XYZ file of N, CA, C and O in Angstrom:
696
model
N -9.237 -39.746 -48.638
C -8.882 -38.748 -47.731
C -8.526 -39.153 -46.584
O -9.450 -40.820 -45.813
N -7.716 -39.628 -46.093
C -7.292 -40.229 -45.205
C -7.777 -40.116 -44.009
O -8.240 -39.226 -43.586
N -7.931 -40.646 -42.480
C -8.381 -40.655 -41.416
C -8.303 -39.219 -40.810
O -7.090 -38.972 -40.457
N -9.067 -38.486 -40.835
C -9.337 -36.763 -40.446
C -7.971 -36.647 -39.239
O -8.002 -37.663 -37.991
N -7.591 -35.810 -38.777
C -7.076 -35.876 -36.742
C -7.919 -34.083 -37.024
O -7.902 -33.267 -37.944
N -7.545 -34.467 -35.366
C -8.132 -32.590 -35.499
C -7.146 -32.221 -34.666
O -6.169 -32.782 -33.801
N -7.273 -30.962 -34.476
C -6.468 -29.776 -33.788
C -6.645 -30.211 -32.288
O -6.706 -30.400 -31.291
N -4.557 -30.379 -31.352
C -4.687 -30.540 -30.775
C -5.441 -28.764 -29.341
O -6.183 -29.530 -28.719
N -5.409 -28.093 -30.068
C -6.824 -27.266 -29.890
C -7.723 -27.557 -29.235
O -8.643 -27.587 -27.705
N -9.134 -28.865 -31.034
C -9.882 -28.978 -29.642
C -9.918 -30.417 -29.045
O -10.575 -30.191 -27.992
N -8.820 -31.142 -28.816
C -9.033 -32.194 -28.043
C -8.058 -31.647 -26.887
O -9.164 -31.768 -25.626
N -7.377 -30.526 -26.318
C -7.118 -29.426 -25.534
C -8.035 -29.425 -24.582
O -8.711 -28.919 -23.492
N -9.346 -28.450 -25.122
C -10.537 -27.820 -24.567
C -11.908 -28.887 -24.142
O -11.816 -28.872 -22.835
N -11.638 -30.634 -25.394
C -12.548 -31.474 -23.989
C -12.001 -31.632 -23.628
O -13.089 -32.495 -22.583
N -10.437 -32.234 -22.944
C -10.018 -32.359 -21.987
C -10.413 -31.524 -20.332
O -11.118 -32.069 -19.434
N -10.740 -29.868 -21.246
C -10.791 -29.384 -19.759
C -11.655 -29.594 -19.722
O -12.630 -29.300 -18.711
N -13.132 -29.389 -20.884
C -14.857 -29.632 -19.955
C -14.587 -30.665 -19.277
O -14.917 -30.842 -18.041
N -14.247 -31.744 -20.090
C -13.950 -33.206 -19.153
C -14.083 -33.027 -17.412
O -14.027 -33.942 -16.878
N -12.509 -32.929 -17.103
C -12.192 -32.763 -15.872
C -13.443 -31.210 -15.330
O -12.988 -32.358 -13.946
N -13.734 -29.662 -16.337
C -14.213 -29.504 -14.796
C -15.714 -29.911 -15.062
O -16.010 -30.013 -13.822
N -15.772 -30.746 -15.523
C -16.828 -31.825 -14.965
C -17.402 -32.766 -13.995
O -18.102 -32.835 -13.444
N -15.570 -33.407 -14.372
C -16.041 -34.242 -13.482
C -15.717 -33.165 -12.224
O -15.406 -33.989 -11.193
N -14.751 -31.873 -12.009
C -14.625 -31.809 -10.604
C -16.316 -31.299 -9.896
O -16.234 -31.078 -8.874
N -16.583 -30.744 -11.419
C -18.180 -30.410 -10.013
C -19.237 -31.578 -10.007
O -19.607 -31.006 -8.784
N -19.015 -32.615 -10.415
C -19.559 -33.474 -10.113
C -19.845 -34.144 -8.796
O -20.284 -34.587 -7.247
N -17.227 -34.128 -8.342
C -17.289 -34.026 -6.804
C -17.704 -33.394 -6.427
O -17.805 -33.698 -4.984
N -17.872 -31.711 -6.303
C -17.485 -31.074 -4.670
C -19.177 -30.827 -4.921
O -19.644 -31.528 -3.691
N -20.060 -31.468 -6.051
C -21.205 -31.300 -5.253
C -21.913 -32.699 -4.465
O -22.586 -32.392 -4.126
N -21.102 -33.896 -4.969
C -21.260 -34.571 -4.272
C -20.924 -35.065 -2.657
O -21.651 -34.671 -1.706
N -20.342 -34.409 -2.953
C -18.718 -34.487 -1.181
C -20.244 -33.546 -0.004
O -20.233 -33.165 0.693
N -21.058 -32.130 -1.041
C -21.610 -31.399 -0.154
C -21.975 -31.448 -0.043
O -23.305 -31.796 1.269
N -23.403 -32.057 -0.700
C -24.238 -33.407 -0.181
C -24.409 -34.347 1.088
O -24.207 -34.731 1.773
N -22.883 -34.921 0.980
C -23.028 -36.073 1.841
C -22.554 -35.306 3.256
O -23.136 -35.238 3.851
N -21.889 -33.830 2.936
C -21.209 -33.249 3.983
C -22.959 -32.945 4.293
O -23.110 -32.842 5.953
N -23.784 -32.192 4.230
C -25.371 -31.731 4.676
C -25.729 -33.281 5.477
O -25.831 -33.058 6.418
N -25.543 -34.211 4.672
C -27.106 -35.227 5.256
C -25.919 -35.876 6.805
O -26.229 -35.763 7.785
N -24.824 -36.111 6.800
C -24.273 -36.604 8.282
C -23.882 -35.300 9.077
O -24.308 -35.854 10.480
N -24.294 -33.909 9.013
C -24.612 -32.935 9.787
C -25.834 -33.751 9.747
O -25.983 -32.773 11.644
N -26.951 -33.091 9.805
C -28.611 -33.497 9.497
C -28.191 -34.713 10.647
O -29.292 -34.523 11.474
N -27.378 -35.849 10.165
C -27.153 -36.660 11.174
C -26.905 -36.061 12.258
O -27.911 -37.157 12.813
N -26.086 -35.734 12.567
C -25.170 -35.179 14.077
C -26.647 -34.512 14.636
O -26.758 -35.352 15.774
N -27.029 -33.488 14.523
C -28.488 -32.881 14.717
C -29.624 -33.878 15.161
O -30.237 -33.658 16.115
N -29.518 -34.526 14.696
C -30.651 -35.935 14.223
C -30.438 -36.517 15.085
O -31.490 -36.830 16.109
N -29.726 -37.379 15.180
C -28.404 -38.178 16.188
C -28.565 -37.067 18.202
O -28.964 -37.997 18.942
N -28.238 -36.199 17.811
C -28.367 -36.072 18.984
C -29.362 -35.532 19.509
O -29.829 -35.591 20.972
N -30.472 -35.184 18.515
C -31.274 -35.250 19.587
C -32.110 -36.275 20.183
O -32.962 -35.700 21.198
N -31.872 -37.040 18.874
C -33.189 -37.779 19.398
C -32.349 -38.397 20.682
O -32.815 -39.881 21.315
N -30.849 -39.365 20.986
C -30.747 -39.001 22.194
C -30.896 -38.005 23.769
O -30.182 -38.548 25.164
N -30.405 -36.963 23.190
C -29.871 -35.531 24.673
C -31.877 -35.896 25.642
O -32.311 -35.526 25.974
N -32.460 -35.336 24.089
C -33.245 -35.227 24.285
C -34.421 -35.361 25.490
O -35.585 -34.964 26.214
N -34.583 -37.009 25.721
C -35.750 -38.228 26.827
C -35.116 -37.974 28.012
O -35.618 -37.531 28.582
N -33.659 -37.392 27.877
C -32.395 -36.755 29.197
C -32.995 -36.384 29.384
O -33.668 -35.953 31.066
N -33.163 -34.713 29.350
C -34.395 -33.603 29.104
C -35.217 -33.760 30.208
O -35.138 -32.486 30.756
N -36.439 -34.481 29.233
C -37.814 -35.684 29.837
C -37.888 -36.297 30.782
O -38.574 -36.434 31.342
N -36.364 -36.915 31.643
C -36.404 -37.062 32.900
C -36.510 -39.325 32.709
O -36.448 -39.641 33.239
N -35.838 -39.319 30.684
C -35.677 -40.252 30.412
C -34.120 -41.124 30.906
O -33.832 -40.442 30.216
N -34.221 -42.364 30.052
C -32.904 -42.290 30.514
C -31.904 -42.284 28.788
O -33.283 -42.461 28.290
N -30.993 -42.379 29.260
C -30.324 -42.388 27.453
C -30.755 -43.372 26.017
O -30.931 -44.190 26.763
N -30.182 -43.418 25.162
C -30.719 -44.710 23.782
C -29.510 -45.093 23.921
O -28.212 -45.393 24.762
N -30.291 -46.416 24.348
C -30.016 -47.951 23.971
C -28.452 -48.232 22.897
O -28.931 -47.318 22.375
N -26.818 -49.172 23.477
C -26.826 -48.636 22.806
C -26.737 -49.706 21.440
O -27.196 -49.387 20.401
N -27.999 -50.004 22.318
C -28.198 -51.055 20.240
C -29.469 -50.131 19.486
O -29.323 -50.296 18.053
N -29.974 -49.648 19.868
C -31.086 -48.269 18.946
C -29.943 -47.114 18.110
O -29.949 -47.167 17.184
N -28.630 -46.789 18.967
C -27.339 -45.786 18.005
C -26.256 -46.781 17.761
O -26.866 -46.381 15.693
N -26.732 -47.611 17.013
C -26.372 -48.863 16.033
C -27.328 -48.564 15.346
O -26.142 -49.372 14.316
N -28.334 -48.911 15.305
C -29.208 -48.963 14.213
C -29.383 -47.821 13.727
O -29.278 -47.349 12.546
N -29.060 -46.658 14.776
C -29.286 -44.805 13.537
C -27.811 -45.575 12.792
O -27.721 -43.851 11.762
N -26.861 -45.696 13.386
C -25.105 -45.561 13.373
C -25.130 -45.425 11.196
O -25.159 -45.592 10.540
N -25.978 -47.350 11.357
C -25.804 -47.954 10.795
C -26.883 -47.072 9.801
O -26.259 -47.018 7.710
N -28.141 -46.150 9.893
C -29.365 -46.938 8.754
C -28.471 -45.167 8.143
O -27.975 -44.605 6.476
N -27.430 -44.410 9.103
C -26.418 -43.651 8.694
C -26.004 -43.878 7.853
O -25.503 -42.456 6.776
N -24.791 -44.212 8.005
C -23.827 -44.972 7.270
C -24.139 -45.251 5.664
O -24.000 -45.133 5.114
N -25.758 -45.941 6.078
C -25.430 -46.730 5.080
C -26.883 -45.344 4.073
O -26.488 -45.599 2.019
N -27.531 -44.647 4.911
C -27.270 -43.843 3.258
C -26.904 -42.919 2.576
O -26.424 -41.917 1.446
N -25.607 -42.747 3.638
C -23.872 -42.008 2.940
C -23.572 -43.014 2.302
O -23.193 -41.734 1.319
N -23.109 -44.451 2.356
C -22.680 -44.452 0.692
C -23.951 -44.608 -0.800
O -23.529 -44.505 -1.205
N -25.110 -44.728 -0.014
C -26.618 -44.344 -1.320
C -26.613 -43.093 -1.623
O -26.238 -42.316 -2.750
N -25.878 -41.440 -0.951
C -26.130 -40.100 -1.572
C -25.149 -40.152 -2.271
O -24.126 -39.899 -3.048
N -23.295 -41.031 -1.521
C -22.292 -41.748 -3.087
C -21.909 -41.906 -3.693
O -21.880 -41.449 -4.730
N -22.871 -43.151 -4.061
C -22.847 -43.643 -5.372
C -23.061 -43.129 -6.721
O -23.617 -42.576 -7.597
N -25.142 -42.529 -5.726
C -25.557 -41.813 -6.213
C -25.542 -40.510 -6.532
O -25.286 -40.454 -7.975
N -24.909 -39.663 -6.514
C -23.989 -37.772 -6.279
C -22.646 -38.173 -6.611
O -22.434 -36.710 -7.169
N -22.113 -39.371 -6.761
C -20.804 -39.400 -7.403
C -20.007 -39.849 -7.832
O -19.672 -40.310 -9.439
N -19.778 -41.170 -7.888
C -19.465 -42.427 -8.293
C -20.105 -42.735 -9.179
O -19.583 -42.891 -11.315
N -21.888 -42.627 -9.506
C -22.730 -43.026 -10.770
C -21.827 -41.791 -11.242
O -22.756 -41.949 -13.357
N -21.654 -40.534 -11.712
C -22.119 -39.660 -12.074
C -20.384 -39.305 -12.812
O -20.382 -39.155 -13.711
N -18.907 -39.485 -11.307
C -18.149 -39.170 -11.857
C -17.464 -40.044 -12.720
O -16.347 -39.563 -13.472
N -18.052 -40.936 -12.622
C -16.912 -42.372 -13.570
C -17.911 -42.409 -15.552
O -17.433 -42.831 -15.331
N -18.793 -41.597 -15.230
C -19.404 -42.078 -16.573
C -18.647 -41.682 -18.051
O -17.826 -40.631 -18.056
N -18.806 -41.929 -18.796
C -17.340 -41.680 -19.948
C -18.264 -40.863 -20.754
O -19.804 -40.747 -20.924
N -17.107 -39.850 -20.757
C -18.114 -38.169 -21.140
C -17.510 -38.566 -23.400
O -16.147 -38.796 -22.841
N -18.522 -38.146 -24.623
C -17.735 -38.875 -25.769
C -17.502 -37.018 -25.803
O -17.847 -36.613 -25.372
N -16.661 -37.611 -26.728
C -15.995 -36.345 -27.702
C -17.662 -35.830 -28.024
O -17.276 -34.140 -28.083
N -18.150 -36.445 -28.668
C -19.223 -35.305 -29.218
C -20.733 -34.644 -28.192
O -21.260 -33.833 -29.174
N -20.249 -35.605 -27.459
C -21.324 -35.197 -26.257
C -21.388 -33.594 -25.065
O -21.970 -32.942 -25.307
N -19.705 -33.892 -25.507
C -19.070 -32.531 -25.043
C -19.377 -31.679 -26.363
O -19.000 -30.018 -25.356
N -18.413 -31.747 -27.076
C -18.822 -30.459 -28.280
C -20.009 -30.106 -28.397
O -20.277 -29.002 -28.453
N -21.434 -30.596 -28.324
C -23.407 -30.525 -28.611
C -22.641 -29.191 -27.481
O -23.391 -28.626 -27.102
N -22.288 -29.905 -25.893
C -22.899 -29.694 -24.691
C -22.098 -27.717 -24.910
O -22.716 -26.635 -24.724
N -20.098 -28.128 -25.956
C -19.946 -26.340 -25.446
C -20.889 -25.977 -27.478
O -20.769 -24.407 -26.865
N -20.975 -26.677 -28.168
C -21.760 -25.234 -28.632
C -22.888 -25.424 -28.749
O -23.800 -24.008 -29.231
N -24.266 -24.861 -27.927
C -25.453 -24.691 -27.177
C -24.852 -23.578 -26.498
O -25.329 -23.179 -26.867
N -23.945 -23.891 -25.558
C -23.787 -22.501 -25.412
C -22.922 -21.675 -25.938
O -22.695 -20.074 -26.234
N -22.326 -21.468 -27.328
C -21.326 -20.918 -28.742
C -22.130 -21.528 -29.403
O -21.397 -21.949 -30.212
N -23.030 -21.192 -29.678
C -23.402 -20.215 -31.351
C -22.710 -20.553 -32.526
O -23.503 -20.666 -33.461
N -21.061 -19.037 -31.926
C -21.196 -19.300 -33.351
C -20.355 -20.219 -33.394
O -19.610 -20.104 -35.224
N -19.976 -21.785 -33.252
C -19.153 -22.646 -34.278
C -20.486 -23.724 -35.211
O -20.065 -24.057 -36.130
N -21.798 -22.899 -35.228
C -22.612 -23.250 -36.086
C -22.096 -25.282 -36.875
O -22.295 -25.415 -37.486
N -22.452 -25.978 -35.399
C -22.634 -27.326 -35.627
C -21.064 -27.944 -35.568
O -20.610 -28.657 -36.556
N -19.382 -26.655 -36.387
C -18.774 -27.299 -36.830
C -17.847 -27.595 -35.670
O -17.126 -29.333 -36.610
N -17.856 -27.813 -34.245
C -17.153 -27.846 -33.327
C -17.039 -29.949 -33.547
O -17.087 -30.835 -33.220
N -19.347 -30.430 -33.865
C -19.397 -31.332 -33.444
C -18.807 -31.887 -34.952
O -18.445 -33.298 -35.065
N -18.975 -31.054 -36.069
C -18.695 -31.699 -37.266
C -17.051 -32.472 -37.304
O -17.205 -33.876 -38.575
N -16.213 -31.155 -37.072
C -14.719 -31.238 -37.039
C -14.635 -33.611 -36.080
O -13.613 -33.852 -36.722
N -15.624 -33.482 -34.834
C -15.522 -34.578 -33.774
C -16.065 -35.703 -34.467
O -14.927 -37.025 -34.721
N -17.682 -35.634 -35.398
C -17.797 -37.028 -36.355
C -16.901 -37.333 -37.046
O -16.836 -38.292 -37.724
N -16.595 -36.093 -37.825
C -15.742 -36.672 -39.002
C -14.764 -37.235 -38.634
O -13.629 -38.656 -38.444
N -13.545 -36.879 -37.044
C -12.688 -37.979 -36.838
C -13.153 -39.703 -36.143
O -12.367 -39.969 -35.626
N -14.440 -38.987 -34.907
C -14.314 -40.203 -34.555
C -14.728 -41.327 -35.931
O -15.787 -42.758 -35.081
N -14.851 -40.972 -36.932
C -15.557 -42.249 -38.634
C -16.656 -42.007 -39.166
O -17.929 -42.928 -39.330
N -17.739 -40.909 -37.451
C -19.339 -40.346 -37.553
C -19.798 -40.497 -38.664
O -20.411 -40.367 -39.843
N -18.470 -39.248 -39.993
C -18.587 -38.699 -40.712
C -18.283 -40.242 -42.315
O -16.889 -39.884 -41.625
N -18.454 -40.526 -43.797
C -17.790 -41.295 -43.820
C -16.258 -41.014 -44.911
O -16.638 -39.522 -45.292
N -15.103 -40.212 -43.827
C -14.638 -40.505 -45.273
C -14.300 -39.919 -46.970
O -13.368 -39.258 -47.359
N -14.397 -40.706 -47.239
C -14.334 -41.367 -48.582
C -15.858 -40.521 -48.944
O -16.506 -40.933 -50.131
N -15.337 -39.116 -48.815
C -15.919 -37.845 -49.998
C -16.036 -37.249 -50.755
O -14.467 -37.422 -51.924
N -16.571 -36.911 -52.239
C -16.249 -36.064 -52.924
C -15.238 -34.770 -52.262
O -14.796 -33.985 -51.183
N -14.761 -34.218 -53.320
C -13.409 -32.910 -53.312
C -13.905 -32.315 -52.528
O -13.335 -31.554 -51.947
N -15.608 -31.504 -53.143
C -15.816 -30.720 -52.931
C -16.864 -30.958 -51.508
O -16.674 -29.787 -50.600
N -16.914 -32.312 -49.922
C -17.166 -32.366 -49.316
C -15.447 -32.073 -48.451
O -15.997 -31.778 -47.272
N -15.374 -32.472 -48.655
C -14.038 -33.034 -48.397
C -13.152 -31.008 -47.817
O -13.384 -30.629 -46.646
N -13.477 -30.535 -48.873
C -13.161 -29.395 -48.342
C -13.735 -28.173 -47.623
O -13.749 -27.039 -46.651
N -15.112 -28.626 -47.010
C -16.290 -28.353 -46.463
C -16.243 -28.543 -45.280
O -16.625 -27.462 -44.279
N -15.226 -30.001 -45.399
C -15.336 -30.613 -43.243
C -13.448 -30.105 -43.081
O -13.985 -29.493 -42.184
N -12.380 -29.388 -44.176
C -12.209 -28.767 -43.743
C -12.616 -27.680 -42.915
O -11.471 -27.545 -42.312
N -12.725 -26.723 -44.223
C -13.705 -25.802 -43.493
C -14.711 -25.667 -42.389
O -13.952 -24.665 -41.522
N -15.059 -26.793 -41.438
C -16.050 -27.366 -40.202
C -14.850 -27.178 -39.787
O -14.654 -26.600 -38.316
N -13.705 -27.903 -40.216
C -11.908 -27.646 -38.656
C -12.156 -26.644 -38.201
O -11.411 -26.017 -36.825
N -11.807 -25.468 -39.947
C -10.482 -24.787 -39.089
C -11.986 -23.251 -38.698
O -11.085 -22.648 -38.032
N -12.657 -23.113 -38.581
C -13.848 -22.556 -38.409
C -13.866 -23.495 -36.764
O -13.995 -21.964 -35.387
N -14.066 -24.266 -36.484
C -14.380 -24.375 -34.990
C -12.518 -24.017 -34.676
O -13.309 -23.722 -32.744
N -11.431 -24.001 -34.879
C -10.320 -24.032 -33.569
C -10.382 -22.293 -33.878
O -10.121 -21.540 -32.922
N -10.783 -21.729 -34.938
C -11.367 -20.389 -35.118
C -11.812 -19.183 -33.420
O -11.480 -18.769 -33.253
N -13.210 -19.630 -33.836
C -13.804 -20.324 -32.022
C -12.923 -20.687 -30.874
O -13.987 -20.270 -30.081
N -12.554 -21.078 -31.169
C -11.809 -22.246 -29.705
C -11.244 -20.809 -28.660
O -11.614 -21.039 -27.550
N -11.054 -20.321 -28.849
C -10.291 -19.146 -28.887
C -11.295 -17.919 -27.844
O -10.685 -17.273 -26.340
N -12.841 -17.840 -28.167
C -13.514 -17.316 -27.405
C -14.588 -18.270 -26.374
O -14.962 -17.371 -25.326
N -14.460 -19.173 -26.249
C -14.680 -20.081 -25.361
C -14.392 -19.451 -23.204
O -12.692 -20.065 -23.501
N -15.529 -20.527 -22.920
C -14.720 -19.879 -21.217
C -15.456 -20.562 -21.155
O -17.011 -20.108 -20.988
N -15.465 -22.073 -20.446
C -16.028 -23.299 -20.232
C -17.044 -22.770 -18.917
O -17.616 -23.962 -19.590
N -17.070 -22.356 -18.244
C -17.868 -22.008 -17.595
C -18.722 -21.089 -17.806
O -20.080 -21.724 -17.125
N -19.019 -20.828 -19.015
C -20.321 -20.522 -19.359
C -20.764 -21.761 -19.968
O -22.447 -21.368 -19.947
N -20.519 -22.098 -20.206
C -20.906 -23.810 -19.768
C -21.888 -24.271 -18.868
O -22.718 -25.290 -18.666
N -21.978 -24.219 -17.775
C -22.913 -25.269 -16.577
C -23.281 -23.458 -16.552
O -23.213 -22.714 -16.076
N -24.090 -24.127 -15.103
C -24.852 -23.796 -14.315
C -24.785 -24.473 -12.838
O -24.395 -25.120 -12.571
N -23.881 -23.202 -12.831
C -23.295 -23.656 -10.966
C -24.353 -23.181 -9.599
O -23.608 -23.703 -8.477
N -25.467 -22.603 -10.181
C -26.842 -22.577 -8.794
C -26.277 -23.540 -7.940
O -26.404 -23.711 -6.689
N -26.978 -25.408 -8.628
C -26.662 -26.305 -7.615
C -25.623 -25.921 -6.720
O -25.489 -26.732 -6.152
N -24.315 -26.095 -7.652
C -23.354 -26.204 -6.726
C -23.006 -25.624 -5.737
O -22.581 -26.062 -5.298
N -23.907 -23.947 -6.091
C -23.116 -22.505 -5.539
C -24.483 -23.420 -3.647
O -24.167 -23.224 -2.789
N -25.964 -23.796 -3.922
C -26.634 -23.765 -2.905
C -26.308 -25.007 -1.882
O -26.010 -24.500 -1.132
N -26.098 -26.409 -3.377
C -24.655 -27.418 -1.897
C -24.089 -26.523 -1.605
O -23.930 -27.748 -0.254
N -23.223 -26.385 -1.784
C -21.550 -25.994 -1.222
C -21.985 -25.344 0.283
O -21.490 -24.960 1.142
N -22.868 -23.911 -0.394
C -23.760 -23.112 0.862
C -24.823 -24.022 2.013
O -23.591 -23.543 3.245
N -24.887 -24.337 1.922
C -25.294 -25.612 2.617
C -25.185 -26.208 3.512
O -24.442 -26.438 4.649
N -23.418 -26.188 3.178
C -22.202 -27.797 3.370
C -22.115 -26.543 4.706
O -21.455 -27.734 5.556
N -21.736 -25.491 4.288
C -20.711 -24.539 5.199
C -21.780 -24.239 5.991
O -21.160 -24.033 7.148
N -22.623 -23.550 6.034
C -24.127 -23.109 7.016
C -23.054 -24.345 7.945
O -23.567 -24.835 9.018
N -23.834 -25.273 7.439
C -24.192 -26.757 8.459
C -22.453 -27.501 8.842
O -22.945 -27.774 10.015
N -22.566 -27.567 8.019
C -19.982 -27.446 9.717
C -20.523 -25.814 10.068
O -19.906 -26.747 11.383
N -20.883 -25.026 9.616
C -20.257 -24.095 10.180
C -21.681 -24.385 11.473
O -21.240 -23.932 12.877
N -22.282 -25.157 12.090
C -23.190 -25.503 12.443
C -22.721 -26.025 14.192
O -23.397 -26.195 15.139
N -22.085 -26.848 13.261
C -20.948 -27.788 14.531
C -19.876 -27.316 15.676
O -19.994 -27.594 16.288
N -19.842 -26.644 13.687
C -18.404 -25.477 15.077
C -18.935 -24.998 16.146
O -18.739 -25.051 17.741
């Protein structure tokens, strides 16, 4: 048996999932960064303004610089942790196929089997009967692709929460 090929429909589905995952990661990371920046703004304002209201002098320039440095370092850490470390991870086709099959059990492992065969995880030098079974798995995977809604694969609750808090935080500055 020659090296098996994957249907372009399967490849396109996996590429769409990969793109949606990266978009999710960027949106969530940026929302968390906005929350931090706004929280830092209000904290710095309180640290600068409240002592003046109580009769003290304003915050020294050095203290403001330290506060800005700490805020910037934490913002960089947030961006690294929530965006850079997650957005540029290599998403293997097999992992994407498993993710889809967790939400769509009707694939019955046909999508993962197809990917593993194409990636060389299954020995292509198999008997004629096994070859037919593998072709059947590929055909079954292609047959079920039209029923896949990639938004069903995601848990949007953390993203909605982060974006909602970022909107409220941003609104508080306005």
